[in-house]
């Protein structure tokens, strides 16, 4: 019997605080919040939250994730991966659902539940209007 899909302690949150650096492998049966730096492999059976000051370099496997900080590496998410406005993700994503807020930066490849791989150019979503380069400035009277 495989219990890998269900988090054991969904109400509990482990936390790696700002100013803390960890190198190696992290395994958790519950939720995990990272506001510090982690270099290595992270396996979370619950939800992974990367705060605005959080930085991950490596491979991540989780049930769902909210990313507000920086992640460089590979993400394997079984349900919803949410990139908040301050998120910077460079690497490959394999997820069932993907939400990207305006302002988030994603560079890499994305594979959704259907198994289709779509190469993406660097994406920077902004609400402000991009100014065309080389266009002459217009005088306002």
PDB file of C-alpha atoms in Angstrom:
ATOM      1  CA  UNK A   1       0.000   0.000   0.000  1.00  0.00           C
ATOM      2  CA  UNK A   2       1.449   3.354  -1.060  1.00  0.00           C
ATOM      3  CA  UNK A   3       0.861   6.295   1.319  1.00  0.00           C
ATOM      4  CA  UNK A   4       3.139   8.745  -0.488  1.00  0.00           C
ATOM      5  CA  UNK A   5       0.310  10.977  -1.782  1.00  0.00           C
ATOM      6  CA  UNK A   6      -1.188  11.882   1.633  1.00  0.00           C
ATOM      7  CA  UNK A   7       0.568  14.272   4.020  1.00  0.00           C
ATOM      8  CA  UNK A   8       0.736  12.866   7.546  1.00  0.00           C
ATOM      9  CA  UNK A   9       0.566  16.073   9.623  1.00  0.00           C
ATOM     10  CA  UNK A  10      -1.185  18.691   7.493  1.00  0.00           C
ATOM     11  CA  UNK A  11      -1.773  21.073  10.416  1.00  0.00           C
ATOM     12  CA  UNK A  12       1.879  21.324  11.416  1.00  0.00           C
ATOM     13  CA  UNK A  13       4.425  23.559   9.717  1.00  0.00           C
ATOM     14  CA  UNK A  14       8.180  23.118   9.861  1.00  0.00           C
ATOM     15  CA  UNK A  15      10.040  26.349   9.340  1.00  0.00           C
ATOM     16  CA  UNK A  16      13.519  27.311   8.196  1.00  0.00           C
ATOM     17  CA  UNK A  17      13.936  30.906   9.289  1.00  0.00           C
ATOM     18  CA  UNK A  18      15.683  33.799   7.551  1.00  0.00           C
ATOM     19  CA  UNK A  19      19.417  33.733   8.288  1.00  0.00           C
ATOM     20  CA  UNK A  20      19.538  29.914   8.312  1.00  0.00           C
ATOM     21  CA  UNK A  21      21.360  27.953   5.592  1.00  0.00           C
ATOM     22  CA  UNK A  22      21.070  24.217   5.061  1.00  0.00           C
ATOM     23  CA  UNK A  23      22.903  21.979   2.595  1.00  0.00           C
ATOM     24  CA  UNK A  24      21.715  18.439   2.050  1.00  0.00           C
ATOM     25  CA  UNK A  25      18.396  16.614   1.950  1.00  0.00           C
ATOM     26  CA  UNK A  26      15.180  17.588   3.749  1.00  0.00           C
ATOM     27  CA  UNK A  27      12.272  15.134   4.111  1.00  0.00           C
ATOM     28  CA  UNK A  28       9.015  16.121   5.769  1.00  0.00           C
ATOM     29  CA  UNK A  29       5.668  14.390   6.267  1.00  0.00           C
ATOM     30  CA  UNK A  30       3.988  17.744   6.920  1.00  0.00           C
ATOM     31  CA  UNK A  31       4.130  21.293   5.567  1.00  0.00           C
ATOM     32  CA  UNK A  32       7.372  23.226   5.266  1.00  0.00           C
ATOM     33  CA  UNK A  33       8.051  26.971   5.129  1.00  0.00           C
ATOM     34  CA  UNK A  34      11.441  28.235   3.987  1.00  0.00           C
ATOM     35  CA  UNK A  35      12.556  31.810   4.641  1.00  0.00           C
ATOM     36  CA  UNK A  36      16.269  30.936   4.723  1.00  0.00           C
ATOM     37  CA  UNK A  37      18.515  29.214   2.177  1.00  0.00           C
ATOM     38  CA  UNK A  38      18.472  25.536   1.211  1.00  0.00           C
ATOM     39  CA  UNK A  39      20.865  23.877  -1.216  1.00  0.00           C
ATOM     40  CA  UNK A  40      20.007  20.280  -1.983  1.00  0.00           C
ATOM     41  CA  UNK A  41      16.933  18.069  -2.238  1.00  0.00           C
ATOM     42  CA  UNK A  42      13.563  18.757  -0.575  1.00  0.00           C
ATOM     43  CA  UNK A  43      10.809  16.125  -0.318  1.00  0.00           C
ATOM     44  CA  UNK A  44       7.602  17.388   1.318  1.00  0.00           C
ATOM     45  CA  UNK A  45       4.441  15.294   1.545  1.00  0.00           C
ATOM     46  CA  UNK A  46       2.448  18.450   2.306  1.00  0.00           C
ATOM     47  CA  UNK A  47       2.655  22.050   1.188  1.00  0.00           C
ATOM     48  CA  UNK A  48       5.949  23.848   0.553  1.00  0.00           C
ATOM     49  CA  UNK A  49       5.973  27.608   1.117  1.00  0.00           C
ATOM     50  CA  UNK A  50       8.978  29.632   0.023  1.00  0.00           C
ATOM     51  CA  UNK A  51       8.789  33.078   1.642  1.00  0.00           C
ATOM     52  CA  UNK A  52      10.074  36.270   0.001  1.00  0.00           C
ATOM     53  CA  UNK A  53      13.514  35.824   1.587  1.00  0.00           C
ATOM     54  CA  UNK A  54      13.608  32.084   0.874  1.00  0.00           C
ATOM     55  CA  UNK A  55      16.138  30.692  -1.611  1.00  0.00           C
ATOM     56  CA  UNK A  56      16.259  27.090  -2.824  1.00  0.00           C
ATOM     57  CA  UNK A  57      18.928  25.631  -5.089  1.00  0.00           C
ATOM     58  CA  UNK A  58      18.189  22.038  -5.976  1.00  0.00           C
ATOM     59  CA  UNK A  59      15.363  19.615  -6.568  1.00  0.00           C
ATOM     60  CA  UNK A  60      11.933  19.935  -4.928  1.00  0.00           C
ATOM     61  CA  UNK A  61       9.140  17.372  -4.654  1.00  0.00           C
ATOM     62  CA  UNK A  62       5.896  18.360  -2.902  1.00  0.00           C
ATOM     63  CA  UNK A  63       2.097  18.021  -2.796  1.00  0.00           C
ATOM     64  CA  UNK A  64       1.519  21.755  -3.442  1.00  0.00           C
ATOM     65  CA  UNK A  65       3.605  24.900  -3.250  1.00  0.00           C
ATOM     66  CA  UNK A  66       3.421  28.687  -2.908  1.00  0.00           C
ATOM     67  CA  UNK A  67       6.608  30.412  -4.016  1.00  0.00           C
ATOM     68  CA  UNK A  68       7.313  34.041  -3.136  1.00  0.00           C
ATOM     69  CA  UNK A  69      11.121  33.803  -3.087  1.00  0.00           C
ATOM     70  CA  UNK A  70      13.758  32.309  -5.379  1.00  0.00           C
ATOM     71  CA  UNK A  71      14.025  28.752  -6.615  1.00  0.00           C
ATOM     72  CA  UNK A  72      16.736  27.494  -8.970  1.00  0.00           C
ATOM     73  CA  UNK A  73      16.327  23.859  -9.937  1.00  0.00           C
ATOM     74  CA  UNK A  74      13.636  21.308 -10.656  1.00  0.00           C
ATOM     75  CA  UNK A  75      10.122  21.279  -9.154  1.00  0.00           C
ATOM     76  CA  UNK A  76       7.852  18.234  -9.089  1.00  0.00           C
ATOM     77  CA  UNK A  77       4.471  19.263  -7.673  1.00  0.00           C
ATOM     78  CA  UNK A  78       1.574  16.803  -7.456  1.00  0.00           C
ATOM     79  CA  UNK A  79      -1.204  19.417  -7.353  1.00  0.00           C
ATOM     80  CA  UNK A  80      -1.035  23.245  -7.500  1.00  0.00           C
ATOM     81  CA  UNK A  81       2.176  25.230  -7.941  1.00  0.00           C
ATOM     82  CA  UNK A  82       1.568  28.921  -7.304  1.00  0.00           C
ATOM     83  CA  UNK A  83       4.161  31.548  -8.253  1.00  0.00           C
ATOM     84  CA  UNK A  84       3.414  34.740  -6.345  1.00  0.00           C
ATOM     85  CA  UNK A  85       4.235  38.235  -7.677  1.00  0.00           C
ATOM     86  CA  UNK A  86       7.712  38.247  -6.065  1.00  0.00           C
ATOM     87  CA  UNK A  87       8.663  34.709  -7.158  1.00  0.00           C
ATOM     88  CA  UNK A  88      11.739  33.995  -9.277  1.00  0.00           C
ATOM     89  CA  UNK A  89      11.889  30.450 -10.592  1.00  0.00           C
ATOM     90  CA  UNK A  90      14.633  29.226 -12.909  1.00  0.00           C
ATOM     91  CA  UNK A  91      14.377  25.579 -13.885  1.00  0.00           C
ATOM     92  CA  UNK A  92      11.950  22.876 -14.913  1.00  0.00           C
ATOM     93  CA  UNK A  93       8.430  22.450 -13.560  1.00  0.00           C
ATOM     94  CA  UNK A  94       6.345  19.270 -13.515  1.00  0.00           C
ATOM     95  CA  UNK A  95       2.928  19.986 -11.999  1.00  0.00           C
ATOM     96  CA  UNK A  96      -0.768  19.274 -12.323  1.00  0.00           C
ATOM     97  CA  UNK A  97      -1.856  22.935 -12.002  1.00  0.00           C
ATOM     98  CA  UNK A  98       0.128  26.167 -12.367  1.00  0.00           C
ATOM     99  CA  UNK A  99      -0.806  29.703 -11.262  1.00  0.00           C
ATOM    100  CA  UNK A 100       1.461  32.663 -12.033  1.00  0.00           C
ATOM    101  CA  UNK A 101       0.766  36.116 -10.626  1.00  0.00           C
ATOM    102  CA  UNK A 102       1.773  39.264 -12.543  1.00  0.00           C
ATOM    103  CA  UNK A 103       5.349  40.184 -11.601  1.00  0.00           C
ATOM    104  CA  UNK A 104       6.554  36.597 -11.157  1.00  0.00           C
ATOM    105  CA  UNK A 105       9.574  35.536 -13.203  1.00  0.00           C
ATOM    106  CA  UNK A 106       9.790  32.026 -14.647  1.00  0.00           C
ATOM    107  CA  UNK A 107      12.561  30.751 -16.893  1.00  0.00           C
ATOM    108  CA  UNK A 108      12.578  27.122 -17.949  1.00  0.00           C
ATOM    109  CA  UNK A 109      10.390  24.285 -19.133  1.00  0.00           C
ATOM    110  CA  UNK A 110       6.930  23.400 -17.873  1.00  0.00           C
ATOM    111  CA  UNK A 111       5.196  20.027 -18.020  1.00  0.00           C
ATOM    112  CA  UNK A 112       1.547  19.900 -16.985  1.00  0.00           C
ATOM    113  CA  UNK A 113      -0.468  16.821 -15.970  1.00  0.00           C
ATOM    114  CA  UNK A 114      -1.113  15.894 -19.589  1.00  0.00           C
ATOM    115  CA  UNK A 115       2.560  15.147 -20.072  1.00  0.00           C
ATOM    116  CA  UNK A 116       3.028  17.840 -22.726  1.00  0.00           C
ATOM    117  CA  UNK A 117       6.326  19.667 -22.457  1.00  0.00           C
ATOM    118  CA  UNK A 118       6.248  23.263 -23.562  1.00  0.00           C
ATOM    119  CA  UNK A 119       9.438  25.248 -23.841  1.00  0.00           C
ATOM    120  CA  UNK A 120       9.039  28.765 -22.607  1.00  0.00           C
ATOM    121  CA  UNK A 121      11.104  31.868 -23.111  1.00  0.00           C
ATOM    122  CA  UNK A 122      11.927  33.909 -20.061  1.00  0.00           C
ATOM    123  CA  UNK A 123       8.650  35.353 -18.907  1.00  0.00           C
ATOM    124  CA  UNK A 124       8.257  38.477 -16.915  1.00  0.00           C
ATOM    125  CA  UNK A 125       4.675  39.428 -16.298  1.00  0.00           C
ATOM    126  CA  UNK A 126       4.151  43.058 -15.492  1.00  0.00           C
ATOM    127  CA  UNK A 127       1.160  45.280 -15.238  1.00  0.00           C
ATOM    128  CA  UNK A 128       3.018  48.309 -16.472  1.00  0.00           C
ATOM    129  CA  UNK A 129       3.143  49.047 -20.193  1.00  0.00           C
ATOM    130  CA  UNK A 130       6.382  48.082 -21.849  1.00  0.00           C
ATOM    131  CA  UNK A 131       8.046  50.902 -23.714  1.00  0.00           C
ATOM    132  CA  UNK A 132       9.116  50.052 -27.221  1.00  0.00           C
ATOM    133  CA  UNK A 133      12.806  50.543 -27.819  1.00  0.00           C
ATOM    134  CA  UNK A 134      13.753  52.855 -30.657  1.00  0.00           C
ATOM    135  CA  UNK A 135      10.349  54.527 -30.763  1.00  0.00           C
ATOM    136  CA  UNK A 136      10.596  58.312 -30.887  1.00  0.00           C
ATOM    137  CA  UNK A 137       9.453  60.159 -27.821  1.00  0.00           C
ATOM    138  CA  UNK A 138       6.194  62.042 -28.215  1.00  0.00           C
ATOM    139  CA  UNK A 139       5.869  65.611 -27.081  1.00  0.00           C
ATOM    140  CA  UNK A 140       2.947  66.501 -24.872  1.00  0.00           C
ATOM    141  CA  UNK A 141       1.406  69.950 -25.349  1.00  0.00           C
TER     142      UNK A 141
END
